[in-house]
mmCIF file of C-alpha atoms in Angstrom:
data_model
loop_
_atom_site.group_PDB
_atom_site.id
_atom_site.type_symbol
_atom_site.label_atom_id
_atom_site.label_comp_id
_atom_site.label_asym_id
_atom_site.label_seq_id
_atom_site.Cartn_x
_atom_site.Cartn_y
_atom_site.Cartn_z
ATOM 1 C CA MET A 15 133.150 40.977 148.305
ATOM 2 C CA SER A 16 130.678 41.780 145.497
ATOM 3 C CA GLU A 17 127.604 39.622 145.045
ATOM 4 C CA PRO A 18 127.609 37.122 142.104
ATOM 5 C CA THR A 19 125.751 38.463 139.003
ATOM 6 C CA LYS A 20 122.610 36.776 137.671
ATOM 7 C CA SER A 21 124.408 35.328 134.693
ATOM 8 C CA GLU A 22 126.862 33.676 136.952
ATOM 9 C CA ASN A 23 124.058 32.102 139.036
ATOM 10 C CA THR A 24 122.431 30.808 135.851
ATOM 11 C CA ARG A 25 125.638 29.465 134.545
ATOM 12 C CA ALA A 26 126.266 27.345 137.869
ATOM 13 C CA ALA A 27 123.014 25.622 137.104
ATOM 14 C CA ILE A 28 123.917 24.410 133.658
ATOM 15 C CA PRO A 29 125.276 20.862 133.211
ATOM 16 C CA GLY A 30 128.553 20.822 131.399
ATOM 17 C CA GLN A 31 129.321 24.544 131.792
ATOM 18 C CA PRO A 32 132.505 25.737 133.516
ATOM 19 C CA GLY A 33 131.892 26.328 137.137
ATOM 20 C CA SER A 34 128.856 24.226 137.262
ATOM 21 C CA GLY A 35 128.299 22.021 140.221
ATOM 22 C CA SER A 36 125.732 19.797 138.703
ATOM 23 C CA ALA A 37 127.477 17.975 135.970
ATOM 24 C CA ALA A 38 130.694 16.271 135.127
ATOM 25 C CA GLY A 39 133.384 18.830 134.747
ATOM 26 C CA GLY A 40 132.319 21.068 137.519
ATOM 27 C CA PRO A 41 134.020 21.480 140.875
ATOM 28 C CA ALA A 42 131.125 19.792 142.668
ATOM 29 C CA ALA A 43 131.140 16.885 140.299
ATOM 30 C CA GLU A 44 134.807 16.377 140.762
ATOM 31 C CA ALA A 45 134.227 15.906 144.355
ATOM 32 C CA ALA A 46 131.097 13.812 144.186
ATOM 33 C CA THR A 47 131.293 10.203 145.091
ATOM 34 C CA VAL A 48 128.857 7.365 145.206
ATOM 35 C CA THR A 49 128.487 5.356 148.427
ATOM 36 C CA LYS A 50 126.633 2.138 147.884
ATOM 37 C CA ASP A 51 126.989 0.066 151.070
ATOM 38 C CA GLY A 52 128.150 -3.542 150.281
ATOM 39 C CA LYS A 53 129.194 -2.574 146.467
ATOM 40 C CA ASP A 54 131.637 0.218 146.419
ATOM 41 C CA GLY A 55 133.678 -0.887 149.470
ATOM 42 C CA LYS A 56 134.765 1.527 152.160
ATOM 43 C CA ASP A 57 133.669 5.112 152.101
ATOM 44 C CA GLY A 58 132.628 5.071 148.424
ATOM 45 C CA LYS A 59 136.117 4.198 147.221
ATOM 46 C CA ASP A 60 136.487 2.858 143.676
ATOM 47 C CA GLY A 61 138.717 -0.095 144.748
ATOM 48 C CA LYS A 62 141.946 1.651 144.086
ATOM 49 C CA GLY A 63 142.007 4.138 146.943
ATOM 50 C CA GLY A 64 140.356 6.995 144.889
ATOM 51 C CA GLU A 65 136.989 8.329 144.942
ATOM 52 C CA ARG A 66 134.621 7.425 142.068
ATOM 53 C CA VAL A 67 132.713 10.272 140.379
ATOM 54 C CA ALA A 68 128.883 9.874 140.523
ATOM 55 C CA SER A 69 127.112 9.593 137.050
ATOM 56 C CA LEU A 70 124.663 7.323 135.275
ATOM 57 C CA TRP A 71 127.122 5.767 133.013
ATOM 58 C CA THR A 72 129.814 5.095 135.676
ATOM 59 C CA ASP A 73 127.247 3.656 138.046
ATOM 60 C CA ALA A 74 125.918 1.501 135.250
ATOM 61 C CA TRP A 75 129.365 0.141 134.318
ATOM 62 C CA TYR A 76 130.163 -0.453 137.922
ATOM 63 C CA ASP A 77 126.921 -2.523 138.333
ATOM 64 C CA LEU A 78 127.434 -4.254 135.017
ATOM 65 C CA ARG A 79 130.847 -5.622 135.974
ATOM 66 C CA ARG A 80 129.354 -7.303 138.973
ATOM 67 C CA ASN A 81 126.283 -8.735 137.155
ATOM 68 C CA PRO A 82 126.615 -12.403 136.169
ATOM 69 C CA LEU A 83 123.958 -12.067 133.464
ATOM 70 C CA PHE A 84 126.004 -9.312 131.882
ATOM 71 C CA LEU A 85 129.252 -11.312 132.253
ATOM 72 C CA ILE A 86 127.891 -14.515 130.742
ATOM 73 C CA GLY A 87 125.899 -12.597 128.051
ATOM 74 C CA GLY A 88 128.873 -10.497 127.182
ATOM 75 C CA PHE A 89 131.149 -13.578 126.954
ATOM 76 C CA LEU A 90 128.819 -15.419 124.575
ATOM 77 C CA VAL A 91 128.347 -12.344 122.328
ATOM 78 C CA LEU A 92 132.057 -11.666 122.050
ATOM 79 C CA PHE A 93 132.579 -15.575 121.263
ATOM 80 C CA MET A 94 129.930 -15.426 118.503
ATOM 81 C CA VAL A 95 131.400 -12.341 117.091
ATOM 82 C CA ALA A 96 134.805 -13.877 117.093
ATOM 83 C CA LEU A 97 133.203 -16.815 115.142
ATOM 84 C CA ALA A 98 131.828 -14.320 112.586
ATOM 85 C CA VAL A 99 135.115 -12.350 112.242
ATOM 86 C CA ALA A 100 137.604 -15.180 112.289
ATOM 87 C CA PRO A 101 136.172 -18.701 111.706
ATOM 88 C CA GLN A 102 139.577 -19.829 110.833
ATOM 89 C CA LEU A 103 140.556 -19.585 114.447
ATOM 90 C CA PHE A 104 138.193 -22.371 115.345
ATOM 91 C CA THR A 105 138.365 -24.670 112.307
ATOM 92 C CA ASP A 106 140.927 -25.467 109.736
ATOM 93 C CA ALA A 107 138.413 -26.514 106.979
ATOM 94 C CA ASP A 108 136.787 -24.183 104.571
ATOM 95 C CA PRO A 109 133.303 -25.145 103.487
ATOM 96 C CA ARG A 110 133.620 -22.984 100.344
ATOM 97 C CA ALA A 111 136.599 -24.900 99.046
ATOM 98 C CA GLY A 112 136.149 -27.777 96.591
ATOM 99 C CA GLY A 113 135.987 -31.368 97.990
ATOM 100 C CA PHE A 114 134.768 -30.227 101.317
ATOM 101 C CA CYS A 115 131.626 -32.412 101.248
ATOM 102 C CA ASN A 116 131.721 -36.316 100.684
ATOM 103 C CA LEU A 117 128.653 -38.207 100.037
ATOM 104 C CA ALA A 118 130.186 -41.241 101.586
ATOM 105 C CA ASP A 119 130.027 -39.449 104.960
ATOM 106 C CA SER A 120 126.252 -38.406 104.519
ATOM 107 C CA LEU A 121 124.376 -38.205 107.896
ATOM 108 C CA LYS A 122 127.188 -39.804 109.819
ATOM 109 C CA ARG A 123 126.713 -39.070 113.544
ATOM 110 C CA PRO A 124 128.939 -37.182 115.849
ATOM 111 C CA SER A 125 132.372 -38.694 116.859
ATOM 112 C CA ALA A 126 135.611 -37.541 118.359
ATOM 113 C CA ASP A 127 136.977 -36.372 114.966
ATOM 114 C CA HIS A 128 133.742 -34.620 113.830
ATOM 115 C CA TRP A 129 131.990 -33.233 116.823
ATOM 116 C CA PHE A 130 128.663 -32.323 115.217
ATOM 117 C CA GLY A 131 128.610 -35.097 112.637
ATOM 118 C CA PHE A 132 127.797 -34.809 108.910
ATOM 119 C CA ASP A 133 124.678 -33.493 106.892
ATOM 120 C CA VAL A 134 122.816 -35.211 104.139
ATOM 121 C CA GLN A 135 125.519 -33.968 101.655
ATOM 122 C CA GLY A 136 128.413 -35.293 103.624
ATOM 123 C CA CYS A 137 129.509 -31.889 104.756
ATOM 124 C CA ASP A 138 130.934 -31.426 108.377
ATOM 125 C CA ILE A 139 128.336 -29.684 110.391
ATOM 126 C CA TYR A 140 130.731 -28.184 112.904
ATOM 127 C CA THR A 141 132.606 -26.364 110.206
ATOM 128 C CA ARG A 142 129.352 -25.284 108.542
ATOM 129 C CA THR A 143 128.109 -23.954 111.949
ATOM 130 C CA ILE A 144 131.171 -21.999 112.568
ATOM 131 C CA TRP A 145 131.143 -20.287 109.209
ATOM 132 C CA GLY A 146 127.409 -19.784 109.284
ATOM 133 C CA ALA A 147 127.921 -17.355 112.155
ATOM 134 C CA ARG A 148 129.261 -14.728 109.775
ATOM 135 C CA ASN A 149 126.071 -14.117 107.787
ATOM 136 C CA SER A 150 123.781 -14.332 110.738
ATOM 137 C CA ILE A 151 125.830 -11.876 113.008
ATOM 138 C CA ILE A 152 126.327 -9.608 109.973
ATOM 139 C CA VAL A 153 122.519 -9.437 109.438
ATOM 140 C CA GLY A 154 121.994 -8.665 113.164
ATOM 141 C CA ILE A 155 124.546 -5.910 113.454
ATOM 142 C CA LEU A 156 123.893 -4.263 110.158
ATOM 143 C CA THR A 157 120.119 -4.212 110.707
ATOM 144 C CA THR A 158 120.631 -2.788 114.161
ATOM 145 C CA THR A 159 122.981 -0.134 112.916
ATOM 146 C CA LEU A 160 120.569 0.921 110.109
ATOM 147 C CA VAL A 161 117.541 0.935 112.439
ATOM 148 C CA VAL A 162 119.445 2.980 115.094
ATOM 149 C CA ALA A 163 120.774 5.374 112.543
ATOM 150 C CA VAL A 164 117.502 6.136 110.752
ATOM 151 C CA GLY A 165 115.121 5.817 113.672
ATOM 152 C CA GLY A 166 117.364 7.577 116.108
ATOM 153 C CA ALA A 167 118.024 10.587 113.696
ATOM 154 C CA LEU A 168 114.345 11.039 112.835
ATOM 155 C CA GLY A 169 113.243 10.665 116.429
ATOM 156 C CA LEU A 170 115.799 13.210 117.610
ATOM 157 C CA TRP A 171 114.668 15.606 114.913
ATOM 158 C CA ALA A 172 110.940 15.156 115.402
ATOM 159 C CA GLY A 173 111.156 15.329 119.173
ATOM 160 C CA TRP A 174 113.216 18.570 119.181
ATOM 161 C CA THR A 175 111.349 20.308 116.327
ATOM 162 C CA GLY A 176 107.793 19.138 116.898
ATOM 163 C CA GLY A 177 105.104 20.669 114.605
ATOM 164 C CA LEU A 178 104.064 19.220 111.258
ATOM 165 C CA TRP A 179 107.070 16.930 110.659
ATOM 166 C CA ASP A 180 106.564 15.479 114.200
ATOM 167 C CA SER A 181 102.833 14.696 113.404
ATOM 168 C CA THR A 182 103.567 13.345 109.977
ATOM 169 C CA LEU A 183 106.312 10.981 111.060
ATOM 170 C CA SER A 184 104.251 9.808 113.919
ATOM 171 C CA ARG A 185 101.407 8.936 111.729
ATOM 172 C CA LEU A 186 103.749 7.106 109.403
ATOM 173 C CA THR A 187 105.180 4.967 112.284
ATOM 174 C CA GLU A 188 101.785 3.928 113.223
ATOM 175 C CA ILE A 189 101.424 2.364 109.714
ATOM 176 C CA PHE A 190 104.743 0.534 110.164
ATOM 177 C CA PHE A 191 103.684 -0.672 113.654
ATOM 178 C CA ALA A 192 100.553 -2.445 112.168
ATOM 179 C CA ILE A 193 102.954 -4.757 109.951
ATOM 180 C CA PRO A 194 104.719 -7.605 112.087
ATOM 181 C CA LEU A 195 108.368 -7.747 111.359
ATOM 182 C CA LEU A 196 108.367 -11.393 110.239
ATOM 183 C CA LEU A 197 105.303 -11.176 108.253
ATOM 184 C CA GLY A 198 106.271 -8.030 106.516
ATOM 185 C CA GLY A 199 109.727 -9.478 105.760
ATOM 186 C CA MET A 200 108.035 -12.521 104.276
ATOM 187 C CA LEU A 201 105.978 -10.485 101.945
ATOM 188 C CA ILE A 202 108.886 -8.116 100.869
ATOM 189 C CA MET A 203 111.475 -10.969 100.475
ATOM 190 C CA SER A 204 109.122 -13.204 98.438
ATOM 191 C CA THR A 205 108.479 -10.410 96.031
ATOM 192 C CA TRP A 206 112.235 -9.294 96.072
ATOM 193 C CA GLY A 207 113.423 -12.707 94.987
ATOM 194 C CA LYS A 208 116.784 -14.201 96.030
ATOM 195 C CA GLY A 209 118.237 -12.463 98.949
ATOM 196 C CA ASN A 210 121.621 -12.018 100.721
ATOM 197 C CA ALA A 211 122.822 -10.503 104.072
ATOM 198 C CA TRP A 212 122.541 -6.949 102.777
ATOM 199 C CA THR A 213 119.069 -7.265 101.356
ATOM 200 C CA VAL A 214 117.669 -9.028 104.257
ATOM 201 C CA SER A 215 119.134 -6.363 106.600
ATOM 202 C CA ALA A 216 117.722 -3.572 104.506
ATOM 203 C CA VAL A 217 114.275 -5.136 104.620
ATOM 204 C CA MET A 218 114.165 -5.651 108.312
ATOM 205 C CA ALA A 219 115.614 -2.028 108.966
ATOM 206 C CA VAL A 220 112.672 -0.668 106.814
ATOM 207 C CA LEU A 221 110.284 -2.454 109.102
ATOM 208 C CA GLY A 222 112.133 -2.085 112.339
ATOM 209 C CA TRP A 223 113.014 1.743 112.569
ATOM 210 C CA PRO A 224 109.732 3.014 113.961
ATOM 211 C CA GLN A 225 110.453 1.507 117.435
ATOM 212 C CA ILE A 226 113.676 3.219 117.815
ATOM 213 C CA TYR A 227 112.063 6.364 116.477
ATOM 214 C CA ARG A 228 109.378 6.431 119.127
ATOM 215 C CA LEU A 229 111.868 5.684 121.798
ATOM 216 C CA MET A 230 114.084 8.546 120.844
ATOM 217 C CA ARG A 231 111.317 10.990 120.193
ATOM 218 C CA SER A 232 109.590 10.423 123.498
ATOM 219 C CA ALA A 233 112.991 10.711 125.389
ATOM 220 C CA VAL A 234 113.878 13.921 123.649
ATOM 221 C CA ILE A 235 110.406 15.443 124.418
ATOM 222 C CA SER A 236 110.773 14.640 128.032
ATOM 223 C CA ASN A 237 114.211 16.230 128.310
ATOM 224 C CA LYS A 238 113.926 19.320 126.135
ATOM 225 C CA HIS A 239 111.975 21.244 128.762
ATOM 226 C CA ASN A 240 114.305 20.637 131.628
ATOM 227 C CA ASP A 241 115.740 23.481 133.557
ATOM 228 C CA TYR A 242 119.312 22.869 132.327
ATOM 229 C CA VAL A 243 118.101 23.036 128.716
ATOM 230 C CA VAL A 244 116.087 26.133 129.256
ATOM 231 C CA ALA A 245 119.203 27.719 131.065
ATOM 232 C CA ALA A 246 121.446 26.806 128.149
ATOM 233 C CA LYS A 247 119.144 28.612 125.609
ATOM 234 C CA ALA A 248 119.053 31.705 127.896
ATOM 235 C CA LEU A 249 122.868 31.779 127.802
ATOM 236 C CA GLY A 250 122.751 31.632 123.914
ATOM 237 C CA ALA A 251 123.852 28.021 123.357
ATOM 238 C CA GLY A 252 123.223 27.002 119.871
ATOM 239 C CA THR A 253 120.784 24.067 118.975
ATOM 240 C CA GLY A 254 123.651 21.774 117.951
ATOM 241 C CA ARG A 255 125.344 22.194 121.292
ATOM 242 C CA ILE A 256 122.156 21.790 123.257
ATOM 243 C CA VAL A 257 121.197 18.650 121.382
ATOM 244 C CA THR A 258 124.712 16.982 121.601
ATOM 245 C CA ARG A 259 125.687 18.052 125.048
ATOM 246 C CA HIS A 260 122.375 17.889 126.990
ATOM 247 C CA ILE A 261 119.523 16.094 125.074
ATOM 248 C CA LEU A 262 121.215 13.150 123.352
ATOM 249 C CA PRO A 263 123.271 11.835 126.340
ATOM 250 C CA ASN A 264 120.131 11.713 128.400
ATOM 251 C CA ALA A 265 117.994 10.210 125.640
ATOM 252 C CA VAL A 266 120.312 7.500 124.338
ATOM 253 C CA ALA A 267 120.061 4.996 127.356
ATOM 254 C CA PRO A 268 116.683 3.325 126.331
ATOM 255 C CA VAL A 269 117.835 3.148 122.531
ATOM 256 C CA ILE A 270 121.008 1.132 123.703
ATOM 257 C CA VAL A 271 118.885 -1.287 125.697
ATOM 258 C CA VAL A 272 116.200 -2.043 123.155
ATOM 259 C CA SER A 273 118.799 -2.089 120.358
ATOM 260 C CA THR A 274 120.851 -4.706 122.180
ATOM 261 C CA ILE A 275 117.796 -6.928 122.607
ATOM 262 C CA ASN A 276 116.644 -6.403 119.138
ATOM 263 C CA LEU A 277 119.988 -7.492 117.679
ATOM 264 C CA GLY A 278 119.200 -11.001 118.891
ATOM 265 C CA VAL A 279 115.651 -10.707 117.434
ATOM 266 C CA TYR A 280 117.011 -9.711 114.023
ATOM 267 C CA ILE A 281 119.249 -12.670 113.993
ATOM 268 C CA GLY A 282 116.325 -14.990 114.740
ATOM 269 C CA ALA A 283 114.181 -13.408 112.047
ATOM 270 C CA GLU A 284 116.900 -13.811 109.393
ATOM 271 C CA ALA A 285 116.973 -17.530 110.321
ATOM 272 C CA ALA A 286 113.239 -17.633 110.053
ATOM 273 C CA LEU A 287 113.320 -16.085 106.618
ATOM 274 C CA SER A 288 116.211 -18.276 105.532
ATOM 275 C CA TYR A 289 114.352 -21.368 106.810
ATOM 276 C CA LEU A 290 111.231 -20.462 104.588
ATOM 277 C CA GLY A 291 113.587 -20.179 101.629
ATOM 278 C CA ILE A 292 113.185 -16.351 101.072
ATOM 279 C CA GLY A 293 116.093 -15.096 103.056
ATOM 280 C CA ILE A 294 119.741 -15.822 102.559
ATOM 281 C CA GLN A 295 120.299 -18.187 99.656
ATOM 282 C CA SER A 296 122.664 -20.971 98.910
ATOM 283 C CA PRO A 297 125.572 -21.369 98.312
ATOM 284 C CA ALA A 298 125.998 -18.806 101.158
ATOM 285 C CA ILE A 299 125.912 -20.476 104.683
ATOM 286 C CA SER A 300 123.696 -19.383 107.546
ATOM 287 C CA TRP A 301 122.180 -21.145 110.357
ATOM 288 C CA GLY A 302 118.720 -20.610 109.111
ATOM 289 C CA LEU A 303 119.558 -22.299 105.885
ATOM 290 C CA MET A 304 121.157 -25.221 107.610
ATOM 291 C CA ILE A 305 118.094 -25.702 109.742
ATOM 292 C CA SER A 306 115.849 -25.510 106.711
ATOM 293 C CA ASP A 307 117.949 -28.162 104.873
ATOM 294 C CA ALA A 308 117.917 -30.420 107.926
ATOM 295 C CA GLN A 309 114.158 -30.331 108.802
ATOM 296 C CA SER A 310 113.239 -33.390 106.670
ATOM 297 C CA ARG A 311 116.033 -35.499 108.286
ATOM 298 C CA PHE A 312 115.092 -34.643 111.944
ATOM 299 C CA LEU A 313 113.640 -38.018 112.856
ATOM 300 C CA THR A 314 116.355 -40.048 111.286
ATOM 301 C CA ALA A 315 119.343 -37.929 111.903
ATOM 302 C CA PRO A 316 118.507 -35.358 114.703
ATOM 303 C CA HIS A 317 122.001 -34.068 115.042
ATOM 304 C CA VAL A 318 121.798 -32.328 111.512
ATOM 305 C CA LEU A 319 119.155 -29.923 112.909
ATOM 306 C CA LEU A 320 119.995 -29.838 116.763
ATOM 307 C CA PHE A 321 123.489 -28.298 116.518
ATOM 308 C CA PRO A 322 122.873 -25.285 114.322
ATOM 309 C CA ALA A 323 119.452 -24.657 116.122
ATOM 310 C CA ALA A 324 121.295 -24.810 119.511
ATOM 311 C CA VAL A 325 123.938 -22.329 118.478
ATOM 312 C CA LEU A 326 121.293 -20.005 116.976
ATOM 313 C CA SER A 327 119.346 -20.100 120.289
ATOM 314 C CA ILE A 328 122.335 -19.495 122.457
ATOM 315 C CA THR A 329 123.356 -16.487 120.256
ATOM 316 C CA VAL A 330 119.801 -14.969 120.372
ATOM 317 C CA LEU A 331 119.594 -15.636 124.249
ATOM 318 C CA ALA A 332 123.000 -14.112 124.813
ATOM 319 C CA PHE A 333 121.913 -10.800 123.256
ATOM 320 C CA ILE A 334 118.690 -10.761 125.168
ATOM 321 C CA MET A 335 120.598 -11.417 128.305
ATOM 322 C CA LEU A 336 122.978 -8.626 127.585
ATOM 323 C CA GLY A 337 120.134 -6.246 126.880
ATOM 324 C CA ASP A 338 118.301 -7.182 130.171
ATOM 325 C CA ALA A 339 121.486 -6.524 132.101
ATOM 326 C CA VAL A 340 122.153 -3.160 130.530
ATOM 327 C CA ARG A 341 118.494 -2.262 131.090
ATOM 328 C CA ASP A 342 118.783 -3.128 134.777
ATOM 329 C CA ALA A 343 121.992 -0.994 135.151
ATOM 330 C CA LEU A 344 120.478 2.043 133.366
ATOM 331 C CA ASP A 345 117.001 2.017 135.118
ATOM 332 C CA PRO A 346 117.075 4.456 138.015
ATOM 333 C CA LYS A 347 114.064 2.718 139.456
ATOM 334 C CA LEU A 348 116.044 -0.323 140.114
ATOM 335 C CA ARG A 349 118.877 1.476 141.992
#
């Protein structure tokens, strides 16, 4: 039998290449199993009689499904998203319709028919809280999407290419890091004028992208000199294939963790800007606006402020819980 050639030995060490035993898709990977005593059951089975393939993402998902923090946070997040997408499922009333508010009901306390009571204008607080989820969740998701798209793309490019562009972008991010998110948002929004969900998201994205940029850049730099990347280059793999198949999958984990936590932070920041009167403006509905309108009535009618503030706090906490659970699952040091 002839000896294997040098190129064949090199190919066997590259993740993702045919015949490789070190990545998903190779023969060794197909036979690899994870044996965690007390977690995976007997002999590393997946609970259905089959063997579970070992990888960061399958291990993370396996751990997340058994993490109460993830289950509670995930349920709360899905519930809040459902409020934002389909508020009609949770209330028959529409606060945008005429005749929704009645001054005769002003500041009435919670009852069996109106769980959260009424605000100073005689509007049902429960209905407004349900509908207020839409703008708050939109701001969080839209800001996070913009931040990940801009910061992730620039960080990937700078980390891979290096040189002048890397140095220039790194100096630019240092300037942005000197501006606190909330303070910068206050300065820009007070100059901008009336805001809505889109403008608030754009402003926070402009201030928030450097964090994701730095995470992605450092992850790319730490991975691009690994042996499997060098071997892929030696075999003639193009830049696009190397980045998408080898660099990006190994660099995206910290971005996912921080983005999940930051989504809750952006929701809280929007509420703060709206509370100060420089975020989302009436007649739009958001939790921050409701808290702002209720601040002067807290001593005489605390329910007007407590209910929207409680829902806001639960939402922010849910995203932080979700991010913490994902971080624990993706951190190899905690395994």
